Tab-separated table of N, CA and C in Angstrom:
chain	number	residue	atom	x	y	z
A	1	MET	N	-92.421	71.536	38.757
A	1	MET	CA	-93.393	70.993	37.833
A	1	MET	C	-94.377	69.804	38.482
A	2	GLN	N	-95.584	70.202	38.212
A	2	GLN	CA	-96.579	69.165	38.546
A	2	GLN	C	-96.584	68.083	38.085
A	3	GLN	N	-96.728	66.761	38.771
A	3	GLN	CA	-96.776	65.289	38.244
A	3	GLN	C	-98.087	65.244	37.354
A	4	ALA	N	-98.215	64.446	36.687
A	4	ALA	CA	-99.336	63.760	35.870
A	4	ALA	C	-100.466	63.246	36.533
A	5	PHE	N	-101.633	63.928	36.117
A	5	PHE	CA	-102.828	63.647	37.125
A	5	PHE	C	-103.064	62.072	37.088
A	6	PRO	N	-103.101	61.681	38.375
A	6	PRO	CA	-103.195	60.228	38.576
A	6	PRO	C	-104.950	59.736	38.430
A	7	ALA	N	-105.012	59.621	37.496
A	7	ALA	CA	-106.497	59.321	36.865
A	7	ALA	C	-106.900	57.939	37.447
A	8	ASP	N	-106.027	56.640	37.469
A	8	ASP	CA	-106.724	55.528	38.232
A	8	ASP	C	-106.765	55.665	39.609
A	9	ARG	N	-105.842	56.583	40.457
A	9	ARG	CA	-106.015	56.699	41.587
A	9	ARG	C	-107.549	57.628	42.300
A	10	PHE	N	-107.703	58.414	41.271
A	10	PHE	CA	-108.912	59.238	41.229
A	10	PHE	C	-110.131	58.194	41.230
A	11	TYR	N	-109.959	57.673	40.054
A	11	TYR	CA	-111.466	56.706	39.828
A	11	TYR	C	-111.376	55.686	40.865
A	12	GLN	N	-110.349	55.221	41.489
A	12	GLN	CA	-110.638	54.177	42.563
A	12	GLN	C	-110.987	54.943	43.637
A	13	ALA	N	-110.887	56.041	44.117
A	13	ALA	CA	-111.173	56.857	45.266
A	13	ALA	C	-112.390	57.197	44.955
A	14	ILE	N	-113.010	57.417	43.780
A	14	ILE	CA	-114.509	57.681	43.444
A	14	ILE	C	-115.556	56.538	43.689
A	15	ARG	N	-114.757	55.598	43.030
A	15	ARG	CA	-115.681	54.108	43.095
A	15	ARG	C	-115.760	53.617	44.410
A	16	ASN	N	-114.868	53.946	45.461
A	16	ASN	CA	-114.880	53.294	46.688
A	16	ASN	C	-115.319	54.429	47.722
A	17	ASP	N	-115.888	55.532	47.358
A	17	ASP	CA	-116.455	56.592	48.103
A	17	ASP	C	-115.533	57.076	48.980
A	18	ARG	N	-114.481	57.137	48.581
A	18	ARG	CA	-113.273	57.850	49.447
A	18	ARG	C	-113.333	59.368	49.288
A	19	VAL	N	-114.095	59.927	50.245
A	19	VAL	CA	-114.092	61.466	49.845
A	19	VAL	C	-112.901	62.143	50.357
A	20	ALA	N	-112.502	61.805	51.446
A	20	ALA	CA	-111.142	62.869	51.414
A	20	ALA	C	-110.247	62.641	50.396
A	21	GLU	N	-110.043	61.592	49.987
A	21	GLU	CA	-109.007	61.119	48.970
A	21	GLU	C	-109.215	62.112	47.497
A	22	VAL	N	-110.498	61.995	47.138
A	22	VAL	CA	-111.152	62.557	46.045
A	22	VAL	C	-110.781	64.314	46.515
A	23	ALA	N	-111.116	64.743	47.339
A	23	ALA	CA	-111.106	66.113	47.952
A	23	ALA	C	-109.392	66.665	47.923
A	24	GLU	N	-108.707	65.638	48.215
A	24	GLU	CA	-107.438	65.881	48.311
A	24	GLU	C	-106.837	66.108	46.699
A	25	LEU	N	-107.172	65.071	45.945
A	25	LEU	CA	-106.670	65.147	44.582
A	25	LEU	C	-107.250	66.389	43.933
A	26	VAL	N	-108.687	66.780	44.068
A	26	VAL	CA	-109.273	67.986	43.524
A	26	VAL	C	-108.593	69.070	43.976
A	27	ALA	N	-107.942	69.444	45.094
A	27	ALA	CA	-107.317	70.489	45.709
A	27	ALA	C	-105.719	70.483	44.757
A	28	ASP	N	-105.530	69.241	44.723
A	28	ASP	CA	-103.870	69.358	44.293
A	28	ASP	C	-103.916	69.537	42.683
A	29	TYR	N	-104.992	69.191	41.820
A	29	TYR	CA	-105.042	69.003	40.367
A	29	TYR	C	-106.043	69.781	40.073
A	30	SER	N	-105.773	70.716	39.383
A	30	SER	CA	-107.208	71.833	38.988
A	30	SER	C	-108.051	71.215	37.980
A	31	GLU	N	-107.546	70.344	37.048
A	31	GLU	CA	-108.539	69.376	36.092
A	31	GLU	C	-109.289	68.261	36.599
A	32	ALA	N	-108.784	68.107	37.862
A	32	ALA	CA	-109.813	66.957	38.286
A	32	ALA	C	-111.255	66.915	38.279
A	33	LEU	N	-112.000	68.087	38.462
A	33	LEU	CA	-113.307	67.900	38.220
A	33	LEU	C	-113.878	67.639	36.984
A	34	GLU	N	-113.096	68.087	36.048
A	34	GLU	CA	-113.304	67.856	34.547
A	34	GLU	C	-112.761	66.790	33.640
A	35	TRP	N	-111.980	66.176	34.582
A	35	TRP	CA	-111.222	64.935	33.634
A	35	TRP	C	-112.082	63.997	33.246
A	36	ALA	N	-111.937	63.882	32.099
A	36	ALA	CA	-112.703	62.909	31.162
A	36	ALA	C	-112.047	61.331	30.875
A	37	TRP	N	-112.552	60.302	30.973
A	37	TRP	CA	-112.085	58.753	30.715
A	37	TRP	C	-112.927	58.732	29.374
A	38	GLN	N	-112.692	57.587	29.125
A	38	GLN	CA	-113.416	56.805	27.610
A	38	GLN	C	-114.642	57.257	27.670
A	39	ASP	N	-115.156	57.678	27.023
A	39	ASP	CA	-116.462	58.019	26.354
A	39	ASP	C	-117.209	59.201	26.986
A	40	ASP	N	-116.280	59.956	27.425
A	40	ASP	CA	-116.382	61.427	28.513
A	40	ASP	C	-116.964	61.218	29.550
A	41	HIS	N	-116.957	60.059	30.454
A	41	HIS	CA	-117.361	59.706	31.687
A	41	HIS	C	-116.523	60.949	32.405
A	42	ARG	N	-117.027	61.790	33.393
A	42	ARG	CA	-116.693	62.760	34.333
A	42	ARG	C	-116.751	62.017	35.369
A	43	PRO	N	-116.064	62.604	36.448
A	43	PRO	CA	-115.965	62.082	37.874
A	43	PRO	C	-117.488	62.091	38.463
A	44	LEU	N	-118.114	63.066	38.277
A	44	LEU	CA	-119.700	62.996	38.573
A	44	LEU	C	-120.422	61.753	38.098
A	45	HIS	N	-120.190	61.409	37.009
A	45	HIS	CA	-120.846	60.197	36.156
A	45	HIS	C	-120.361	58.945	37.161
A	46	PHE	N	-119.122	58.756	37.211
A	46	PHE	CA	-118.733	57.787	38.046
A	46	PHE	C	-119.180	57.745	39.408
A	47	ALA	N	-119.235	58.611	40.183
A	47	ALA	CA	-119.949	58.649	41.481
A	47	ALA	C	-121.360	58.227	41.548
A	48	ALA	N	-122.059	58.925	40.589
A	48	ALA	CA	-123.426	58.274	40.562
A	48	ALA	C	-123.443	57.067	39.965
A	49	LEU	N	-122.841	56.379	38.917
A	49	LEU	CA	-123.049	55.069	38.564
A	49	LEU	C	-122.643	54.049	39.807
A	50	PHE	N	-121.548	54.476	40.617
A	50	PHE	CA	-121.051	53.610	41.677
A	50	PHE	C	-121.799	53.600	42.963
A	51	GLY	N	-122.909	54.641	43.046
A	51	GLY	CA	-123.370	54.869	44.400
A	51	GLY	C	-122.749	55.534	45.390
A	52	SER	N	-121.592	56.216	44.901
A	52	SER	CA	-120.845	56.963	45.898
A	52	SER	C	-121.511	58.220	46.437
A	53	VAL	N	-122.197	58.106	47.263
A	53	VAL	CA	-122.978	59.094	47.503
A	53	VAL	C	-122.391	60.304	48.309
A	54	ARG	N	-121.398	60.179	49.232
A	54	ARG	CA	-120.514	61.154	50.086
A	54	ARG	C	-119.523	61.826	48.909
A	55	VAL	N	-119.310	61.229	47.840
A	55	VAL	CA	-118.114	61.737	47.002
A	55	VAL	C	-119.266	62.611	45.772
A	56	LEU	N	-120.154	61.855	45.637
A	56	LEU	CA	-121.295	62.605	44.812
A	56	LEU	C	-121.524	64.105	45.364
A	57	HIS	N	-121.616	64.156	46.802
A	57	HIS	CA	-122.145	65.455	47.237
A	57	HIS	C	-121.073	66.538	47.197
A	58	PHE	N	-120.089	65.855	47.384
A	58	PHE	CA	-118.624	66.657	47.367
A	58	PHE	C	-118.265	67.084	46.086
A	59	LEU	N	-118.320	66.255	45.061
A	59	LEU	CA	-118.223	66.833	43.386
A	59	LEU	C	-119.018	68.035	43.279
A	60	LEU	N	-120.722	67.654	43.623
A	60	LEU	CA	-121.574	68.786	43.217
A	60	LEU	C	-121.230	69.984	44.028
A	61	SER	N	-120.722	69.989	45.212
A	61	SER	CA	-120.386	71.355	46.050
A	61	SER	C	-118.986	71.786	45.517
A	62	ALA	N	-118.309	71.020	44.919
A	62	ALA	CA	-117.012	71.503	44.322
A	62	ALA	C	-117.198	72.210	42.985
A	63	GLY	N	-118.420	72.168	42.521
A	63	GLY	CA	-118.611	72.619	41.165
A	63	GLY	C	-118.388	71.552	40.054
A	64	ALA	N	-118.562	70.320	40.181
A	64	ALA	CA	-118.473	69.560	39.221
A	64	ALA	C	-119.546	70.181	38.062
A	65	ASN	N	-118.933	69.805	36.582
A	65	ASN	CA	-120.308	70.046	35.590
A	65	ASN	C	-121.458	69.255	35.639
A	66	ARG	N	-122.570	69.764	35.976
A	66	ARG	CA	-123.727	69.084	36.210
A	66	ARG	C	-124.502	68.629	34.666
A	67	GLU	N	-123.989	69.546	33.852
A	67	GLU	CA	-124.503	69.170	32.303
A	67	GLU	C	-123.534	68.551	31.395
A	68	ALA	N	-122.591	67.725	32.085
A	68	ALA	CA	-121.811	66.829	31.056
A	68	ALA	C	-122.464	65.768	30.609
A	69	ARG	N	-122.160	65.371	29.564
A	69	ARG	CA	-122.874	64.119	28.982
A	69	ARG	C	-121.994	63.244	28.396
A	70	ILE	N	-122.205	61.898	28.272
A	70	ILE	CA	-121.319	60.855	27.676
A	70	ILE	C	-121.816	60.790	26.397
A	71	ARG	N	-120.559	60.052	25.795
A	71	ARG	CA	-120.860	59.389	24.480
A	71	ARG	C	-121.304	58.012	24.551
A	72	ALA	N	-121.904	57.284	23.520
A	72	ALA	CA	-122.308	56.260	23.212
A	72	ALA	C	-121.065	55.034	23.646
A	73	PRO	N	-121.012	54.074	24.424
A	73	PRO	CA	-120.143	53.299	24.633
A	73	PRO	C	-119.576	52.709	23.173
A	74	GLN	N	-118.316	52.733	22.948
A	74	GLN	CA	-117.740	51.890	21.708
A	74	GLN	C	-117.870	50.579	21.573
A	75	ASP	N	-117.904	50.034	22.765
A	75	ASP	CA	-117.873	48.313	22.649
A	75	ASP	C	-119.144	47.885	22.808
A	76	PRO	N	-119.811	47.481	21.770
A	76	PRO	CA	-121.129	46.779	21.911
A	76	PRO	C	-121.266	45.731	22.750
A	77	SER	N	-120.172	45.069	23.260
A	77	SER	CA	-120.272	44.090	24.114
A	77	SER	C	-120.489	44.410	25.690
A	78	CYS	N	-120.322	45.687	25.862
A	78	CYS	CA	-120.151	46.223	27.156
A	78	CYS	C	-121.750	46.189	27.789
A	79	GLY	N	-121.737	45.468	29.107
A	79	GLY	CA	-123.071	45.508	29.925
A	79	GLY	C	-123.540	47.107	30.156
A	80	GLU	N	-124.844	47.181	29.973
A	80	GLU	CA	-125.254	48.286	30.134
A	80	GLU	C	-126.356	48.400	31.290
A	81	ASP	N	-126.261	48.964	32.286
A	81	ASP	CA	-127.588	49.173	33.360
A	81	ASP	C	-128.408	50.019	33.000
A	82	HIS	N	-129.372	50.390	33.935
A	82	HIS	CA	-130.618	51.287	33.367
A	82	HIS	C	-129.709	52.730	33.727
A	83	ALA	N	-128.821	52.822	34.685
A	83	ALA	CA	-128.492	54.466	34.933
A	83	ALA	C	-127.703	54.624	33.594
A	84	LEU	N	-126.752	53.721	33.119
A	84	LEU	CA	-125.887	54.073	31.893
A	84	LEU	C	-126.958	54.445	30.849
A	85	ARG	N	-127.981	53.293	30.489
A	85	ARG	CA	-128.968	53.837	29.292
A	85	ARG	C	-129.427	55.127	29.512
A	86	ALA	N	-129.862	55.524	30.781
A	86	ALA	CA	-130.441	56.935	30.914
A	86	ALA	C	-129.579	58.011	30.671
A	87	LEU	N	-128.377	57.933	30.895
A	87	LEU	CA	-127.330	58.774	30.245
A	87	LEU	C	-127.140	58.930	28.804
A	88	ARG	N	-127.094	57.588	28.362
A	88	ARG	CA	-126.902	57.627	26.970
A	88	ARG	C	-128.041	58.417	26.070
A	89	HIS	N	-129.406	58.212	26.787
A	89	HIS	CA	-130.449	58.855	26.130
A	89	HIS	C	-130.943	60.159	26.337
A	90	GLY	N	-129.829	61.009	26.805
A	90	GLY	CA	-129.872	62.457	27.050
A	90	GLY	C	-129.959	62.852	28.522
A	91	CYS	N	-129.879	61.851	29.478
A	91	CYS	CA	-129.765	62.625	30.905
A	91	CYS	C	-128.464	63.157	31.271
A	92	THR	N	-128.644	64.373	31.844
A	92	THR	CA	-127.205	64.939	32.161
A	92	THR	C	-126.444	64.267	33.651
A	93	ALA	N	-125.577	64.698	33.982
A	93	ALA	CA	-124.798	64.171	35.292
A	93	ALA	C	-125.788	64.501	36.454
A	94	GLN	N	-126.248	65.440	36.540
A	94	GLN	CA	-127.210	65.897	37.422
A	94	GLN	C	-128.406	64.931	37.688
A	95	ASP	N	-129.032	64.702	36.380
A	95	ASP	CA	-130.271	63.845	36.653
A	95	ASP	C	-129.562	62.695	37.085
A	96	LEU	N	-128.552	61.970	36.822
A	96	LEU	CA	-128.063	60.744	37.168
A	96	LEU	C	-127.842	60.968	38.653
A	97	ALA	N	-127.226	61.952	39.183
A	97	ALA	CA	-126.809	62.119	40.562
A	97	ALA	C	-127.981	62.220	41.317
A	98	SER	N	-129.115	62.850	40.903
A	98	SER	CA	-130.217	62.951	41.464
A	98	SER	C	-131.122	61.395	41.754
A	99	TRP	N	-130.789	60.575	40.653
A	99	TRP	CA	-131.272	59.466	40.688
A	99	TRP	C	-130.324	58.303	41.677
A	100	ALA	N	-129.167	58.497	41.792
A	100	ALA	CA	-128.502	57.811	42.320
A	100	ALA	C	-128.425	58.252	44.081
A	101	VAL	N	-128.600	59.577	44.219
A	101	VAL	CA	-128.843	59.802	45.469
A	101	VAL	C	-130.604	59.166	46.053
A	102	GLY	N	-131.594	59.407	45.326
A	102	GLY	CA	-132.582	58.898	45.433
A	102	GLY	C	-132.648	57.193	45.789
A	103	ALA	N	-131.980	56.516	44.795
A	103	ALA	CA	-131.691	55.102	44.928
A	103	ALA	C	-131.020	54.799	46.466
A	104	HIS	N	-130.053	55.513	46.783
A	104	HIS	CA	-129.262	55.181	48.108
A	104	HIS	C	-130.185	55.258	49.078
A	105	PHE	N	-131.050	56.315	49.211
A	105	PHE	CA	-132.057	56.493	50.415
A	105	PHE	C	-133.053	55.541	50.241
A	106	GLU	N	-133.419	54.947	49.197
A	106	GLU	CA	-134.529	53.996	49.201
A	106	GLU	C	-133.892	52.677	49.386
A	107	SER	N	-132.848	52.352	49.087
A	107	SER	CA	-131.911	51.094	49.611
A	107	SER	C	-131.730	51.257	51.214
A	108	ALA	N	-131.701	52.028	51.808
A	108	ALA	CA	-131.382	52.545	53.144
A	108	ALA	C	-132.533	52.137	53.937
A	109	ARG	N	-133.970	52.299	53.366
A	109	ARG	CA	-135.003	52.089	54.305
A	109	ARG	C	-135.098	50.815	54.525
C-alpha cells in the first residue's frame, strides 16, 4: 500500500528548486503533477511564483498541466504580487512559467 502523498515535502522541494527531489516524488506518486493546494495552486504555479526555474523546466517536460488556473485567494489580507494578480486575471500556468523564465534570465544579466 502506497503512503499518503507528502505534499509539504513536495512544496518545499519546489520552493527551493530541488529538481532531483521533485523528480523522485513525481516518479513515486502518480498524482504529484496534478496535486492541488489551496485555491487550486498546482506544482507549476508554485515553481513559477518562486522562480524555481530548474523545477519549472522539469515539470513542463514531465507533462504538468500548462492550462491549470487558480481560484481567487479566499483570504483578502493575503498579499498579492503581480505574478499572482496575473494568474487571477486569466493567465494560465504556462503564461506564468514563461514570465518566470524571462524574469530569471533578465535578473541574470
